[in-house]
Tab-separated table of C-alpha atoms in Angstrom:
chain	number	residue	atom	x	y	z
A	1	MET	CA	1.387	72.551	99.076
A	2	GLN	CA	2.311	69.838	101.612
A	3	VAL	CA	5.419	70.149	103.819
A	4	GLU	CA	7.229	67.192	104.980
A	5	ASP	CA	9.161	67.049	108.516
A	6	PRO	CA	12.343	68.362	107.345
A	7	ILE	CA	14.203	65.890	110.133
A	8	ALA	CA	13.359	63.212	108.021
A	9	HIS	CA	14.786	63.945	105.433
A	10	GLY	CA	18.247	65.042	106.978
A	11	PHE	CA	17.861	68.293	108.063
A	12	ASP	CA	17.983	70.556	111.596
A	13	ALA	CA	14.715	72.139	111.655
A	14	ALA	CA	16.346	74.694	114.129
A	15	ARG	CA	18.967	75.898	111.880
A	16	LEU	CA	16.494	75.820	108.924
A	17	ALA	CA	14.519	78.408	110.245
A	18	ARG	CA	17.454	80.591	111.124
A	19	ILE	CA	17.912	81.089	107.010
A	20	ASP	CA	14.272	83.328	107.841
A	21	ALA	CA	15.692	85.080	110.140
A	22	PHE	CA	18.934	85.773	108.415
A	23	VAL	CA	16.844	86.837	104.787
A	24	ASN	CA	14.669	89.044	107.471
A	25	ALA	CA	17.175	90.899	109.511
A	26	ARG	CA	19.322	91.206	106.414
A	27	TYR	CA	17.882	91.899	103.334
A	28	LEU	CA	14.018	92.696	104.085
A	29	ASP	CA	14.365	95.130	107.508
A	30	SER	CA	17.256	96.916	106.215
A	31	GLY	CA	14.831	97.616	102.737
A	32	LYS	CA	17.507	95.913	100.259
A	33	LEU	CA	15.026	93.532	99.335
A	34	PRO	CA	11.210	93.923	98.570
A	35	HIS	CA	10.176	90.283	99.687
A	36	ALA	CA	12.017	86.803	99.456
A	37	GLN	CA	10.712	83.150	99.030
A	38	LEU	CA	12.725	80.480	99.462
A	39	LEU	CA	11.948	76.650	98.651
A	40	LEU	CA	14.322	73.741	99.816
A	41	ALA	CA	13.816	70.159	98.788
A	42	ARG	CA	15.479	66.738	99.024
A	43	ASP	CA	14.706	63.717	96.734
A	44	GLY	CA	11.668	66.140	95.429
A	45	HIS	CA	10.255	66.458	98.780
A	46	VAL	CA	9.275	70.030	99.630
A	47	ILE	CA	10.638	70.483	103.438
A	48	HIS	CA	11.129	74.065	103.653
A	49	PHE	CA	8.508	76.491	102.392
A	50	SER	CA	9.116	80.252	103.581
A	51	HIS	CA	7.261	83.571	102.161
A	52	GLN	CA	7.763	86.967	103.360
A	53	GLY	CA	7.200	90.478	102.449
A	54	ALA	CA	4.671	91.833	100.446
A	55	ALA	CA	4.809	90.759	96.969
A	56	ARG	CA	3.205	94.387	95.773
A	57	GLU	CA	3.889	97.997	97.178
A	58	GLY	CA	1.506	97.904	100.092
A	59	GLY	CA	-0.481	94.774	99.010
A	60	ALA	CA	-0.569	91.030	100.728
A	61	PRO	CA	2.179	89.250	101.425
A	62	VAL	CA	3.977	86.366	98.950
A	63	ASN	CA	2.579	83.227	99.230
A	64	GLU	CA	2.838	80.119	97.313
A	65	SER	CA	0.799	81.185	94.170
A	66	THR	CA	3.097	84.650	93.754
A	67	LEU	CA	4.427	84.878	90.100
A	68	PHE	CA	8.002	85.779	89.794
A	69	ARG	CA	9.820	87.306	86.569
A	70	ILE	CA	12.625	84.461	86.541
A	71	ALA	CA	14.645	86.382	83.968
A	72	SER	CA	17.585	84.123	82.956
A	73	MET	CA	16.308	81.043	85.064
A	74	THR	CA	14.538	80.648	81.458
A	75	LYS	CA	17.707	80.078	79.999
A	76	PRO	CA	17.866	75.949	81.261
A	77	ILE	CA	14.426	75.573	80.246
A	78	THR	CA	15.126	76.675	76.841
A	79	SER	CA	18.299	74.619	76.893
A	80	LEU	CA	16.274	71.338	78.053
A	81	ALA	CA	13.468	72.112	75.064
A	82	PHE	CA	16.912	71.817	72.157
A	83	MET	CA	17.626	68.577	74.121
A	84	LEU	CA	14.077	66.893	73.069
A	85	LEU	CA	15.163	67.905	69.948
A	86	LEU	CA	18.592	66.451	69.949
A	87	GLU	CA	17.085	63.560	71.250
A	88	GLU	CA	14.968	62.882	67.888
A	89	GLY	CA	18.057	63.619	65.861
A	90	LEU	CA	16.665	66.361	64.573
A	91	VAL	CA	19.859	68.367	65.593
A	92	ALA	CA	23.516	67.302	67.119
A	93	LEU	CA	25.544	69.766	69.321
A	94	ASP	CA	28.328	69.789	67.056
A	95	THR	CA	25.992	71.082	63.994
A	96	PRO	CA	26.673	74.450	62.808
A	97	VAL	CA	24.653	76.712	63.584
A	98	HIS	CA	24.286	78.278	60.441
A	99	HIS	CA	22.613	75.212	59.267
A	100	ILE	CA	20.016	76.095	60.807
A	101	LEU	CA	19.763	79.889	60.736
A	102	PRO	CA	21.577	80.579	57.567
A	103	GLU	CA	21.425	84.052	58.616
A	104	LEU	CA	24.807	83.428	61.004
A	105	LYS	CA	27.123	82.122	57.847
A	106	GLY	CA	30.699	83.279	57.890
A	107	LEU	CA	30.212	85.566	60.624
A	108	GLY	CA	33.358	87.683	61.433
A	109	VAL	CA	35.231	88.404	64.436
A	110	TYR	CA	35.731	91.680	65.507
A	111	ALA	CA	39.161	93.857	65.177
A	112	ALA	CA	38.282	96.975	65.139
A	113	GLY	CA	35.866	100.088	64.162
A	114	GLY	CA	32.648	100.683	65.621
A	115	ASP	CA	30.977	103.588	66.729
A	116	GLY	CA	29.600	104.843	63.823
A	117	ASP	CA	32.356	103.376	61.281
A	118	PRO	CA	32.259	100.320	59.867
A	119	PHE	CA	33.215	97.350	61.485
A	120	VAL	CA	36.950	95.484	60.602
A	121	THR	CA	36.774	91.551	61.304
A	122	SER	CA	38.896	88.787	60.747
A	123	PRO	CA	37.534	85.249	59.771
A	124	ALA	CA	36.136	82.809	62.748
A	125	ALA	CA	38.912	80.276	63.080
A	126	GLN	CA	35.802	77.425	63.260
A	127	PRO	CA	32.300	77.761	62.970
A	128	MET	CA	29.623	78.117	65.421
A	129	ARG	CA	28.093	75.067	66.857
A	130	MET	CA	25.217	74.093	68.549
A	131	VAL	CA	27.397	73.383	72.092
A	132	ASP	CA	28.465	77.254	71.624
A	133	LEU	CA	25.176	78.483	72.237
A	134	LEU	CA	24.578	76.331	74.972
A	135	ARG	CA	28.032	77.102	76.930
A	136	HIS	CA	27.789	81.022	75.820
A	137	THR	CA	31.086	79.949	73.919
A	138	ALA	CA	29.192	81.561	70.629
A	139	GLY	CA	30.988	85.143	70.680
A	140	PHE	CA	27.960	86.703	71.035
A	141	THR	CA	27.231	89.353	74.023
A	142	TYR	CA	25.091	91.389	76.047
A	143	GLY	CA	24.318	95.255	75.180
A	144	PHE	CA	23.804	95.580	79.040
A	145	GLN	CA	27.927	94.364	79.805
A	146	GLU	CA	29.039	97.896	78.173
A	147	ARG	CA	32.189	96.808	77.063
A	148	THR	CA	33.155	96.697	73.512
A	149	PRO	CA	31.718	98.379	70.484
A	150	VAL	CA	30.068	95.525	69.432
A	151	ASP	CA	28.215	95.137	72.823
A	152	ALA	CA	27.663	99.271	71.958
A	153	ALA	CA	25.698	97.964	69.011
A	154	TYR	CA	23.568	95.625	70.237
A	155	ARG	CA	22.232	98.720	72.636
A	156	THR	CA	22.037	101.405	69.193
A	157	GLY	CA	20.106	98.529	67.261
A	158	ARG	CA	17.834	97.575	70.279
A	159	ILE	CA	18.828	93.813	69.554
A	160	GLU	CA	17.704	92.695	73.387
A	161	SER	CA	14.332	94.866	72.948
A	162	TRP	CA	11.443	92.335	74.049
A	163	HIS	CA	8.837	94.815	73.252
A	164	GLY	CA	10.483	96.518	70.255
A	165	ASN	CA	10.392	95.875	66.525
A	166	LEU	CA	12.515	92.456	65.937
A	167	THR	CA	10.791	89.365	66.386
A	168	LEU	CA	13.287	86.422	66.935
A	169	ASP	CA	13.660	86.022	62.659
A	170	SER	CA	14.581	89.353	62.408
A	171	PHE	CA	16.417	89.242	66.003
A	172	VAL	CA	18.628	86.288	64.245
A	173	ALA	CA	19.168	88.990	61.219
A	174	ALA	CA	19.921	91.668	62.820
A	175	LEU	CA	22.684	89.692	64.700
A	176	GLY	CA	23.863	88.512	61.442
A	177	THR	CA	25.282	92.049	60.569
A	178	LEU	CA	27.321	92.606	63.370
A	179	PRO	CA	30.730	90.710	63.784
A	180	LEU	CA	31.540	88.428	67.124
A	181	GLU	CA	33.459	89.291	70.046
A	182	PHE	CA	35.315	86.403	69.659
A	183	SER	CA	36.270	83.134	67.453
A	184	PRO	CA	33.542	80.552	68.700
A	185	GLY	CA	34.717	78.198	71.596
A	186	GLU	CA	37.853	80.444	72.179
A	187	ALA	CA	36.328	82.289	75.511
A	188	TRP	CA	33.226	82.824	77.302
A	189	THR	CA	30.730	85.314	77.733
A	190	TYR	CA	27.635	85.378	79.065
A	191	SER	CA	25.296	86.271	75.990
A	192	VAL	CA	22.139	86.536	73.952
A	193	ALA	CA	23.164	82.760	72.573
A	194	THR	CA	19.990	81.148	74.812
A	195	ASP	CA	17.769	83.793	72.807
A	196	VAL	CA	19.452	82.393	69.079
A	197	LEU	CA	19.106	78.549	70.284
A	198	GLY	CA	15.102	79.855	71.050
A	199	ALA	CA	15.095	80.862	67.471
A	200	VAL	CA	16.679	77.148	66.698
A	201	ILE	CA	13.902	75.091	68.275
A	202	GLU	CA	11.608	77.347	66.477
A	203	ARG	CA	12.997	76.452	62.889
A	204	LEU	CA	13.374	72.862	64.172
A	205	SER	CA	9.916	72.277	65.482
A	206	GLY	CA	7.818	74.473	63.443
A	207	LYS	CA	6.183	76.079	66.183
A	208	THR	CA	6.599	79.105	68.211
A	209	LEU	CA	8.654	78.801	71.108
A	210	ASP	CA	6.071	79.836	73.542
A	211	ARG	CA	3.718	76.686	71.850
A	212	PHE	CA	6.798	74.542	71.826
A	213	PHE	CA	7.034	75.435	75.653
A	214	ALA	CA	3.403	74.876	76.837
A	215	GLU	CA	3.211	71.528	74.949
A	216	ARG	CA	6.769	69.765	75.324
A	217	ILE	CA	7.390	70.950	78.522
A	218	PHE	CA	4.917	72.915	80.889
A	219	ALA	CA	1.689	70.833	80.199
A	220	PRO	CA	3.839	67.912	80.408
A	221	LEU	CA	5.049	68.816	84.146
A	222	GLY	CA	1.730	70.187	85.068
A	223	MET	CA	3.738	73.448	85.363
A	224	HIS	CA	0.553	75.697	84.717
A	225	ASP	CA	1.946	78.728	85.794
A	226	THR	CA	5.114	79.305	83.503
A	227	PHE	CA	4.697	81.438	80.613
A	228	PHE	CA	5.985	84.358	78.658
A	229	GLN	CA	2.632	86.297	78.991
A	230	VAL	CA	1.299	86.943	82.494
A	231	PRO	CA	-2.589	85.634	81.444
A	232	ALA	CA	-5.214	88.143	82.563
A	233	ASP	CA	-6.798	85.829	85.359
A	234	LYS	CA	-3.664	85.758	86.670
A	235	VAL	CA	-1.842	89.122	86.659
A	236	HIS	CA	-3.227	89.983	90.391
A	237	ARG	CA	-0.291	87.533	91.604
A	238	LEU	CA	2.575	89.121	89.668
A	239	ALA	CA	4.957	90.302	92.313
A	240	ASP	CA	5.978	94.316	91.419
A	241	CYS	CA	9.737	94.592	90.562
A	242	TRP	CA	12.462	96.758	92.158
A	243	THR	CA	15.487	98.175	90.794
A	244	MET	CA	18.810	100.223	92.638
A	245	GLN	CA	19.090	103.537	91.040
A	246	GLU	CA	22.114	105.100	92.161
A	247	GLY	CA	21.416	108.264	93.864
A	248	THR	CA	18.036	107.456	94.921
A	249	GLY	CA	17.887	103.960	96.174
A	250	ARG	CA	15.630	101.272	95.243
A	251	VAL	CA	12.794	102.055	93.459
A	252	LEU	CA	9.746	99.930	91.455
A	253	TYR	CA	10.980	98.839	88.047
A	254	ASP	CA	7.903	97.505	86.830
A	255	ARG	CA	4.311	97.090	88.887
A	256	GLY	CA	2.890	94.306	88.673
A	257	GLU	CA	-1.027	95.307	87.759
A	258	ALA	CA	0.730	96.891	85.102
A	259	SER	CA	3.250	94.803	83.677
A	260	ALA	CA	5.193	94.615	80.744
A	261	TRP	CA	4.691	90.520	81.261
A	262	SER	CA	1.138	91.292	80.962
A	263	ARG	CA	1.558	91.993	77.038
A	264	PHE	CA	2.981	89.241	74.650
A	265	PRO	CA	6.206	89.989	73.388
A	266	ARG	CA	7.179	90.431	70.143
A	267	LEU	CA	10.632	88.736	70.544
A	268	LEU	CA	9.921	86.182	72.485
A	269	SER	CA	12.938	85.395	74.770
A	270	GLY	CA	14.592	82.096	75.681
A	271	GLY	CA	17.364	83.926	77.243
A	272	GLY	CA	15.237	85.628	79.898
A	273	GLY	CA	11.379	85.956	79.156
A	274	LEU	CA	9.036	83.283	81.418
A	275	VAL	CA	7.560	84.263	84.631
A	276	SER	CA	7.131	81.504	86.890
A	277	THR	CA	6.422	80.338	90.764
A	278	ALA	CA	8.623	78.765	92.545
A	279	LEU	CA	6.477	75.424	92.818
A	280	ASP	CA	6.550	75.436	89.183
A	281	TYR	CA	10.160	75.715	89.066
A	282	HIS	CA	10.692	72.934	91.836
A	283	ARG	CA	8.513	70.735	89.471
A	284	PHE	CA	11.484	71.181	87.010
A	285	ASN	CA	14.234	71.318	89.400
A	286	THR	CA	12.806	67.735	90.117
A	287	LEU	CA	12.763	66.628	86.608
A	288	MET	CA	16.345	67.035	86.501
A	289	LEU	CA	17.117	65.630	89.621
A	290	ASN	CA	15.419	62.512	88.498
A	291	GLY	CA	17.503	61.972	85.454
A	292	GLY	CA	14.361	63.263	82.912
A	293	VAL	CA	11.338	61.968	84.774
A	294	LEU	CA	8.818	63.532	87.216
A	295	ASP	CA	5.427	61.613	88.481
A	296	GLY	CA	5.679	59.353	85.699
A	297	VAL	CA	5.958	61.595	83.103
A	298	ARG	CA	9.762	61.179	80.850
A	299	LEU	CA	10.852	63.991	79.094
A	300	VAL	CA	14.202	63.345	78.542
A	301	SER	CA	16.554	59.930	79.187
A	302	PRO	CA	19.003	60.039	81.850
A	303	LYS	CA	22.287	59.891	79.773
A	304	THR	CA	20.881	63.712	78.194
A	305	VAL	CA	20.773	64.985	81.577
A	306	GLN	CA	23.878	63.329	83.208
A	307	LEU	CA	25.401	65.445	79.087
A	308	MET	CA	23.725	68.523	80.029
A	309	THR	CA	25.428	68.386	83.620
A	310	MET	CA	28.863	67.433	82.704
A	311	ASN	CA	31.167	70.485	82.109
A	312	HIS	CA	31.624	71.555	78.558
A	313	LEU	CA	34.184	74.007	78.611
A	314	PRO	CA	37.128	73.822	75.963
A	315	GLY	CA	39.908	72.034	77.959
A	316	GLY	CA	37.897	71.274	80.740
A	317	ARG	CA	38.406	74.382	81.903
A	318	ASP	CA	36.599	76.895	84.282
A	319	LEU	CA	34.758	79.822	84.128
A	320	ALA	CA	38.250	82.127	86.018
A	321	ASN	CA	40.105	81.515	82.921
A	322	LEU	CA	38.093	81.211	80.219
A	323	SER	CA	35.590	84.398	81.056
A	324	ARG	CA	35.937	87.281	79.384
A	325	GLY	CA	31.803	88.603	80.417
A	326	LEU	CA	31.662	91.366	83.125
A	327	PHE	CA	28.223	89.284	84.166
A	328	ASN	CA	28.312	86.473	85.149
A	329	GLU	CA	25.783	84.746	87.903
A	330	THR	CA	28.712	82.253	89.567
A	331	THR	CA	31.912	82.461	91.545
A	332	ASN	CA	34.112	81.687	88.759
A	333	ALA	CA	37.143	79.652	90.453
A	334	GLY	CA	36.239	75.743	90.182
A	335	VAL	CA	33.138	76.286	88.443
A	336	GLY	CA	32.658	75.182	84.737
A	337	PHE	CA	29.479	75.354	82.447
A	338	GLY	CA	27.343	72.566	81.098
A	339	LEU	CA	24.197	72.768	78.643
A	340	GLY	CA	22.342	75.641	79.918
A	341	PHE	CA	23.686	75.817	83.495
A	342	ALA	CA	26.965	76.146	85.805
A	343	ILE	CA	28.472	73.034	86.916
A	344	THR	CA	30.000	72.983	90.087
A	345	MET	CA	33.508	70.719	89.725
A	346	ASP	CA	35.765	71.546	92.392
A	347	VAL	CA	34.480	72.612	95.838
A	348	ALA	CA	37.312	73.890	97.561
A	349	LYS	CA	37.938	76.632	94.603
A	350	THR	CA	34.203	77.780	95.104
A	351	MET	CA	34.730	78.538	98.792
A	352	ILE	CA	31.331	77.706	99.609
A	353	PRO	CA	29.710	74.473	100.974
A	354	GLY	CA	28.470	72.197	98.125
A	355	SER	CA	29.287	69.198	95.811
A	356	ALA	CA	30.898	68.349	92.524
A	357	GLY	CA	28.238	68.023	89.975
A	358	GLU	CA	26.134	70.293	91.335
A	359	PHE	CA	24.017	72.830	88.812
A	360	TYR	CA	22.786	75.741	89.234
A	361	TRP	CA	21.934	79.233	88.032
A	362	GLY	CA	19.883	82.264	88.076
A	363	GLY	CA	18.230	85.596	87.127
A	364	MET	CA	18.607	89.376	86.947
A	365	PHE	CA	16.031	89.744	89.241
A	366	SER	CA	18.007	87.824	92.301
A	367	THR	CA	16.040	84.404	91.762
A	368	ALA	CA	18.052	81.541	91.895
A	369	PHE	CA	17.982	77.574	91.544
A	370	PHE	CA	20.651	74.915	92.431
A	371	VAL	CA	20.296	71.017	92.655
A	372	ASP	CA	22.799	69.084	94.032
A	373	PRO	CA	22.417	65.247	92.701
A	374	VAL	CA	25.004	63.906	95.443
A	375	GLU	CA	22.917	64.895	98.234
A	376	ARG	CA	19.567	65.198	96.029
A	377	ILE	CA	19.153	68.615	97.756
A	378	SER	CA	17.329	71.490	95.233
A	379	MET	CA	16.877	75.105	96.019
A	380	VAL	CA	14.346	77.544	94.471
A	381	PHE	CA	14.830	81.100	95.865
A	382	MET	CA	12.318	84.520	94.478
A	383	THR	CA	12.591	87.780	94.910
A	384	GLN	CA	12.190	90.689	92.479
A	385	PHE	CA	15.255	93.115	92.617
A	386	SER	CA	18.160	94.149	90.027
A	387	PRO	CA	21.439	93.926	89.820
A	388	SER	CA	21.378	90.561	90.981
A	389	MET	CA	25.201	90.773	91.780
A	390	LEU	CA	24.366	94.057	94.168
A	391	TYR	CA	24.492	91.328	97.167
A	392	PRO	CA	25.816	87.764	98.168
A	393	ILE	CA	22.865	86.306	99.172
A	394	ARG	CA	23.119	83.275	96.761
A	395	ARG	CA	26.054	82.255	98.421
A	396	GLU	CA	24.880	82.886	101.967
A	397	LEU	CA	21.886	80.987	101.230
A	398	LYS	CA	23.578	77.895	100.108
A	399	THR	CA	26.231	78.270	103.366
A	400	LEU	CA	23.120	78.474	105.380
A	401	ILE	CA	21.409	75.576	103.924
A	402	TYR	CA	24.246	73.292	103.475
A	403	SER	CA	24.878	74.457	107.319
A	404	ALA	CA	21.813	72.692	108.159
A	405	LEU	CA	22.152	69.181	106.840
A	406	THR	CA	22.978	66.310	109.237
A	407	ARG	CA	23.175	63.571	106.681
């Protein structure tokens, strides 16, 4: 992998170097994070690619071939897959979801009940549409939010278990027996909506989600290290994954050499199931930065990328006044949501350096990416530690990156 001269691309090399020193001092030496990898590019040219820490406990250092569980960074890829089908005329953003997934027809909105009692529901004010799945206004939730009787029912039914009894079809059927948290389009809650979108892709294409991704996105883009199941000959490259345990500290969550991601999941999660590398995700970022084309291969049109990266929240609002969920991968003020990722609308309100129109997201294991179409900058940050909200490293990285910009 060739790393080009940052000075030639408008960055101060010394200021870029201090990012690694900062991450090492604050997060690695302190034991907060097990390892860290940062890839920064401008106009698709990699100008900084650093690796720090051991990929596995007592093992070799992280390098450019290290595989990481990208969790919710899967969501933008699933959203792009849906847009391929939209461009073919097979579906539209305002298509009611139940037209493709009849199991979800007539879902009511939670009114009362739960904890063993039957749910009382009221009719939804409007049908759930595809755009609601893409922008998380569908009324679904995540069980781990632990806020309401609805997400408690998700936990009881193990709705989100990738290695449980549910396939993607039976997952949709199970959701069809539970109420929505709110009427579609009324609020924003981070949710299983993108997993439902994966089921839509399967029904429309007639292919399993893994096959659709491999044939329509990964192979054309040369993303040969992105998959739901790590192949046996690549498992040695998968990093260990850690989590914070109350009263104990950082503990091993998923050992790379015996990882759950080395087994094929029963439920293919378009919301969080992929493993990838920084270099592979950089190719996805560059495709989006280039308006849907990479190395002469066009997946979608520039207008489709433009549509995906607009704020689609009802009334043009931001997440600060529309979000009901506890788990958000963003600071909410001045931030909208497009078709698969957060969108910076008002830089001043975010209180972080950046550009209006920048789009980004992250994953539960503290991975993150952003694409700034104004400055033509993209970033991929990889590590393996949850919860992702514990440390402010994402905003710190953005501040340090933009502080190194000279033109």
